[in-house]
Short mmCIF file of C-alpha atoms in Angstrom, two decimals:
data_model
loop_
_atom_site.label_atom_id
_atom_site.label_comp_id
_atom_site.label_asym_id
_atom_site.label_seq_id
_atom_site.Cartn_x
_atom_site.Cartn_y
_atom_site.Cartn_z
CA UNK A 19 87.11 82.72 112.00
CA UNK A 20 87.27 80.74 108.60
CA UNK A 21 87.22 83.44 105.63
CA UNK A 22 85.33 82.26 102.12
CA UNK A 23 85.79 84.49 99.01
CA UNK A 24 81.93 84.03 97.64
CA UNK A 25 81.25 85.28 94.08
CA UNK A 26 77.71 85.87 94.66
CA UNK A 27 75.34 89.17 95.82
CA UNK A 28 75.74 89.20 99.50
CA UNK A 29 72.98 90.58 102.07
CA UNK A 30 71.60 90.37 105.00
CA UNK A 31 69.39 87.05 105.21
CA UNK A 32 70.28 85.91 102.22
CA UNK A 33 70.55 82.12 101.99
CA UNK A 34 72.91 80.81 99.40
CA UNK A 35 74.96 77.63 98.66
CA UNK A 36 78.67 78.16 98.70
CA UNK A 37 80.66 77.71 95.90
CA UNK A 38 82.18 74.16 95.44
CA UNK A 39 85.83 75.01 96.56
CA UNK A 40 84.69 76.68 100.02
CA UNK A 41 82.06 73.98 100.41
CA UNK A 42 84.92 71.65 100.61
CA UNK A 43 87.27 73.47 102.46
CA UNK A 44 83.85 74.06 105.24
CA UNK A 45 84.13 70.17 105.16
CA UNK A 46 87.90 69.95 105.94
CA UNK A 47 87.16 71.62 108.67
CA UNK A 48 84.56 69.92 110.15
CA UNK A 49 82.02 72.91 110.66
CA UNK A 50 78.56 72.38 111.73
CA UNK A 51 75.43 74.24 111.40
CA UNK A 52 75.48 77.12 113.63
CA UNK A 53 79.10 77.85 113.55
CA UNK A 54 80.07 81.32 111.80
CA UNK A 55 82.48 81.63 109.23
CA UNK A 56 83.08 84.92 107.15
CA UNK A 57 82.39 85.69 103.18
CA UNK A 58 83.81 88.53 101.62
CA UNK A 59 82.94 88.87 96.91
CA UNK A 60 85.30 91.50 96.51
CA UNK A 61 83.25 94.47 96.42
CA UNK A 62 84.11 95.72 99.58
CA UNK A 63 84.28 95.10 103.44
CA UNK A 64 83.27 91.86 104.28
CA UNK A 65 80.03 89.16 106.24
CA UNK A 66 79.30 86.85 108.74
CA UNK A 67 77.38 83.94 108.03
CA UNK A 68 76.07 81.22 109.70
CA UNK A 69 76.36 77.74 108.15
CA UNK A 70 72.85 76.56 107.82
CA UNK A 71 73.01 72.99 106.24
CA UNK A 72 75.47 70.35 105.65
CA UNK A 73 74.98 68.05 102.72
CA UNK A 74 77.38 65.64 100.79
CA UNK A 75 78.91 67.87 98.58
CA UNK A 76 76.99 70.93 99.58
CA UNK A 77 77.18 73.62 102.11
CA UNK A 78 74.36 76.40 102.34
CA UNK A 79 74.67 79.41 105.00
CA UNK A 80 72.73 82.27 106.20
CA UNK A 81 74.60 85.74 105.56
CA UNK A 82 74.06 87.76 108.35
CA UNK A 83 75.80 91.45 109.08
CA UNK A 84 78.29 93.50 107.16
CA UNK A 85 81.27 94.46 108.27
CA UNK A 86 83.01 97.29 106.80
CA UNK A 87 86.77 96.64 106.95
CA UNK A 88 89.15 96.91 104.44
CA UNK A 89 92.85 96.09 104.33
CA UNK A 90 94.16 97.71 101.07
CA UNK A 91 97.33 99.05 100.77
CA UNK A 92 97.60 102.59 101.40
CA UNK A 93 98.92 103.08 97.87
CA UNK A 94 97.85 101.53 94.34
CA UNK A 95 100.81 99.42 93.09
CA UNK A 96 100.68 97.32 89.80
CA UNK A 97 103.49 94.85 88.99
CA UNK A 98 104.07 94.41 85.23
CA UNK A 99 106.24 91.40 85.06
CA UNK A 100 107.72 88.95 82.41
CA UNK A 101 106.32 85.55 83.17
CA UNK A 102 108.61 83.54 85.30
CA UNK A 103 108.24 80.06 84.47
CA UNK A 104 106.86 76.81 86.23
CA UNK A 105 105.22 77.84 89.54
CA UNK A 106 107.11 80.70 90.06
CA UNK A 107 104.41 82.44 88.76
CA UNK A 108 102.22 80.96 91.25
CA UNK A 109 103.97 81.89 94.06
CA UNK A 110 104.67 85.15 92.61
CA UNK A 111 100.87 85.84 92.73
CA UNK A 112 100.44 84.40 95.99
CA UNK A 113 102.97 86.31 97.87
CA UNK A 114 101.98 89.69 95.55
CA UNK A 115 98.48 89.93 96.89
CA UNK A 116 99.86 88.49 100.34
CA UNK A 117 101.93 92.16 100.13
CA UNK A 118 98.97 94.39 98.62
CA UNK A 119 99.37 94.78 94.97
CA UNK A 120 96.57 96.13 93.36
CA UNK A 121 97.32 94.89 89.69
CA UNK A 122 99.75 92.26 88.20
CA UNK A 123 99.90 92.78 84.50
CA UNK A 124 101.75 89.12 83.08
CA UNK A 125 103.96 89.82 80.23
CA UNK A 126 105.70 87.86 77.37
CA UNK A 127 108.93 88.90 76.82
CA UNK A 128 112.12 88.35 74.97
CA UNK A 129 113.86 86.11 77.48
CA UNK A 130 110.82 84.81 79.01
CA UNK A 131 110.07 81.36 78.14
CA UNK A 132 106.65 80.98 79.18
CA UNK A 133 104.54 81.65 76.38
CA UNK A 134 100.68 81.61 76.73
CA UNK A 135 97.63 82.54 73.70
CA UNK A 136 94.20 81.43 73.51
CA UNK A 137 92.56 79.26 75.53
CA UNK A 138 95.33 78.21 77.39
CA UNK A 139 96.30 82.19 78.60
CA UNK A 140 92.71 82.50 79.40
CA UNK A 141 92.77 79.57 81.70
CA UNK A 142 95.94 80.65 83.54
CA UNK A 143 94.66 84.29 83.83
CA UNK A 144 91.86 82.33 85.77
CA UNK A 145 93.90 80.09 87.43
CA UNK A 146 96.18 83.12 89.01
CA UNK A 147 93.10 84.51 89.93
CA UNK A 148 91.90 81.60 91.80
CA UNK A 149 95.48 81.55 93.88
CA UNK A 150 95.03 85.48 94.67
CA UNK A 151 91.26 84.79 95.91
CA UNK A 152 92.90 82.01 98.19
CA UNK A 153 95.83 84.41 99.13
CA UNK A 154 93.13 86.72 99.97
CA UNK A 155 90.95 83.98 102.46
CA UNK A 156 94.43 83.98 104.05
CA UNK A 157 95.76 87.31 104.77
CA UNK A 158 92.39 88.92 105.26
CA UNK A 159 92.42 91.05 102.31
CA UNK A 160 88.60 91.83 100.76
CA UNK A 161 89.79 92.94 97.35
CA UNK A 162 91.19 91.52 95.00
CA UNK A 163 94.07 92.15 92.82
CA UNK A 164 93.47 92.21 89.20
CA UNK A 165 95.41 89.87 87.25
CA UNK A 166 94.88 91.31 83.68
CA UNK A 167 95.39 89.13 80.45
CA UNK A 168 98.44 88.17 79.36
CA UNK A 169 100.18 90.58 76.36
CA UNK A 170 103.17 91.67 74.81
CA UNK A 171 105.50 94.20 76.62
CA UNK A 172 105.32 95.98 73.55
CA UNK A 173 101.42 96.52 73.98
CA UNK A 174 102.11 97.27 77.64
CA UNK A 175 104.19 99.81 77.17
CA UNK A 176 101.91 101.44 74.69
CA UNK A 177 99.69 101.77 77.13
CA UNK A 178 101.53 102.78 80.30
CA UNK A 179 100.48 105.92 82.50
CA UNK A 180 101.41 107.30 85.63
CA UNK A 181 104.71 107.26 87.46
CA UNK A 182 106.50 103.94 86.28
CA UNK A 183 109.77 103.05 87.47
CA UNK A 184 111.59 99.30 85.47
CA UNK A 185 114.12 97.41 87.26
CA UNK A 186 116.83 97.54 85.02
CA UNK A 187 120.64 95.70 84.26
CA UNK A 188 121.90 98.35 82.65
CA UNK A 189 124.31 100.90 84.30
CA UNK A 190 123.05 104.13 86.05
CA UNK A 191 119.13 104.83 87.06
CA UNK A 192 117.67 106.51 89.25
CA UNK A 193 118.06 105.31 93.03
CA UNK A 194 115.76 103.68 94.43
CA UNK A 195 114.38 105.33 97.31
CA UNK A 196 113.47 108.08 94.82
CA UNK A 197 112.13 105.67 92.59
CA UNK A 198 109.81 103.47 94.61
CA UNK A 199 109.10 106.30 97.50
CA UNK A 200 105.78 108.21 97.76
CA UNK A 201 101.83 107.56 97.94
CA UNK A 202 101.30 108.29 94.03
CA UNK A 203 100.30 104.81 92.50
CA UNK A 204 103.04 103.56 90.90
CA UNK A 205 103.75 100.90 88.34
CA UNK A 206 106.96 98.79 88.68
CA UNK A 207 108.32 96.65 85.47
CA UNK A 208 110.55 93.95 86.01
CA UNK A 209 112.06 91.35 83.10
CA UNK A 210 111.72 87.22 83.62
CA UNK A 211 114.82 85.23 84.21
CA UNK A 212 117.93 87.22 82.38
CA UNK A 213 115.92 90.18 83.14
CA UNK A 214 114.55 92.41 79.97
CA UNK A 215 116.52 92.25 76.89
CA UNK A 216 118.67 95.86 76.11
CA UNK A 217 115.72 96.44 73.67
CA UNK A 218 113.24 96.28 76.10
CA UNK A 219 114.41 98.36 78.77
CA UNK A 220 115.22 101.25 76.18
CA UNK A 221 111.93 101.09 74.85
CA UNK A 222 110.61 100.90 78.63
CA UNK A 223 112.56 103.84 78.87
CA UNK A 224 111.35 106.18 76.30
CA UNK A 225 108.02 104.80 77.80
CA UNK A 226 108.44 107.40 80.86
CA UNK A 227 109.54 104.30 83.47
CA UNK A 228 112.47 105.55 85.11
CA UNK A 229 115.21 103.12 85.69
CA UNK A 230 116.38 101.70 89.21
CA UNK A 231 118.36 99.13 90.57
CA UNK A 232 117.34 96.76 93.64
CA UNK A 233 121.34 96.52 94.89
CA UNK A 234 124.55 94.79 93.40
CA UNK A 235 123.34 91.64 93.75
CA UNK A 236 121.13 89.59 90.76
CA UNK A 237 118.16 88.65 92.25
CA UNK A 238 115.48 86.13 90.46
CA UNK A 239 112.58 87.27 89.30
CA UNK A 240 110.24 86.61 91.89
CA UNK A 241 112.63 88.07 94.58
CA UNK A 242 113.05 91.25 92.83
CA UNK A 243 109.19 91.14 92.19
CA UNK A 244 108.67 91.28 95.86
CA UNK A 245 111.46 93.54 97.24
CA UNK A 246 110.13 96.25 94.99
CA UNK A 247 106.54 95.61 96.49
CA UNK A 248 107.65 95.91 99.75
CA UNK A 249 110.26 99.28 99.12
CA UNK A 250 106.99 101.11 96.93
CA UNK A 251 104.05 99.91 99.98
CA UNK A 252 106.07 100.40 102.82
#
């Protein structure tokens, strides 16, 4: 059944006009009125709804019954990584929420090259958020991840509580089944392309993020993003 992430209350017999993006995508696929398709806002489990009228440019449904499912990770994982650039990002964000992440915390960092302030890191913040509501429609999830604003490692590291493991370059660490294993939520840290600079991962460090290596191998960014999402949810 087609899934719809609608940012709107959501009860039963409430009629409401989708939001522009699922109105078109109703389109694309040709619904009619009658057919069921599902909404879900984020706050938990998720509804059918009957598509009541097709206009133009419009869709408006009838929300029907609740469904109380959920498909959360069993543990609370936040990924804390420096911005890859171009659409790694995207796809970074895609395939996070796709795994279960409950937080992705962009960073700027020394070798990162993406730099975002202002208006234009407000707009991206929303723009990841828009591809991990999508991800979401896909894999079934009915919460989603929190994509926090973009900030300075320094700042993040400040701030950092809980067990925290980095994915460091630098020689020894702790290994990683021991560093990724259990149900406590967990932060993981991981540098853009070159990885964090020596700086960085000795101030992650003395931070309290223990440090662990993914294998002999370099990975990129992304990869290393995700293999340490799948080790710490498995």
């Amino acid at each position: 059944m087609p899934r719809f992430f609608c940012d709107a209350a959501l009860g039963p017999g409430a009629e409401l006009a989708l939001p522009p993006g699922a109105a078109r995508h109703v389109q694309v696929l040709r619904l009619q009125p009658g057919d069921e398709i599902t909404l879900f806002n984020g706050q938990g489990g998720q509804w059918t709804a009957r598509v009541q009228r097709m206009g133009r440019s419009d869709v408006s449904v009838r929300v029907e019954a609740h469904e109380a499912i959920e498909r959360e990770a069993a543990r609370e994982v936040t990924l804390a990584i420096g911005m890859p650039a171009n659409e790694r990002m995207d796809w970074l964000v895609e395939k996070a929420t796709e795994l279960g992440v409950a937080r992705i915390a962009p960073l700027h960092t020394q070798h990162g090259v993406l730099r975002l302030a202002g208006e234009r890191a407000a707009k991206k913040q929303a723009h990841w958020r828009a591809i991990a509501q999508a991800a979401c429609e896909q894999c079934g999830r009915n919460r989603i991840p929190t994509i926090e604003p973009v900030r300075d490692i320094a700042d993040f590291l400040r701030e950092a509580q809980g067990a925290r493991v980095v994915l460091s370059l630098a020689e020894g660490g702790v290994p990683t089944p021991q560093a990724l294993g259990g149900d406590a939520p967990l932060t993981v840290l991981i540098g853009p392309e070159g990885g964090l600079s020596a700086a960085e991962d000795a101030q992650a460090r003395s931070a309290g993020f223990l440090p662990t290596q993914l294998g002999a191998r370099v990975l990129r960014a992304e990869t290393a993003a995700l293999a340490a999402l799948t080790l710490a949810l498995a």
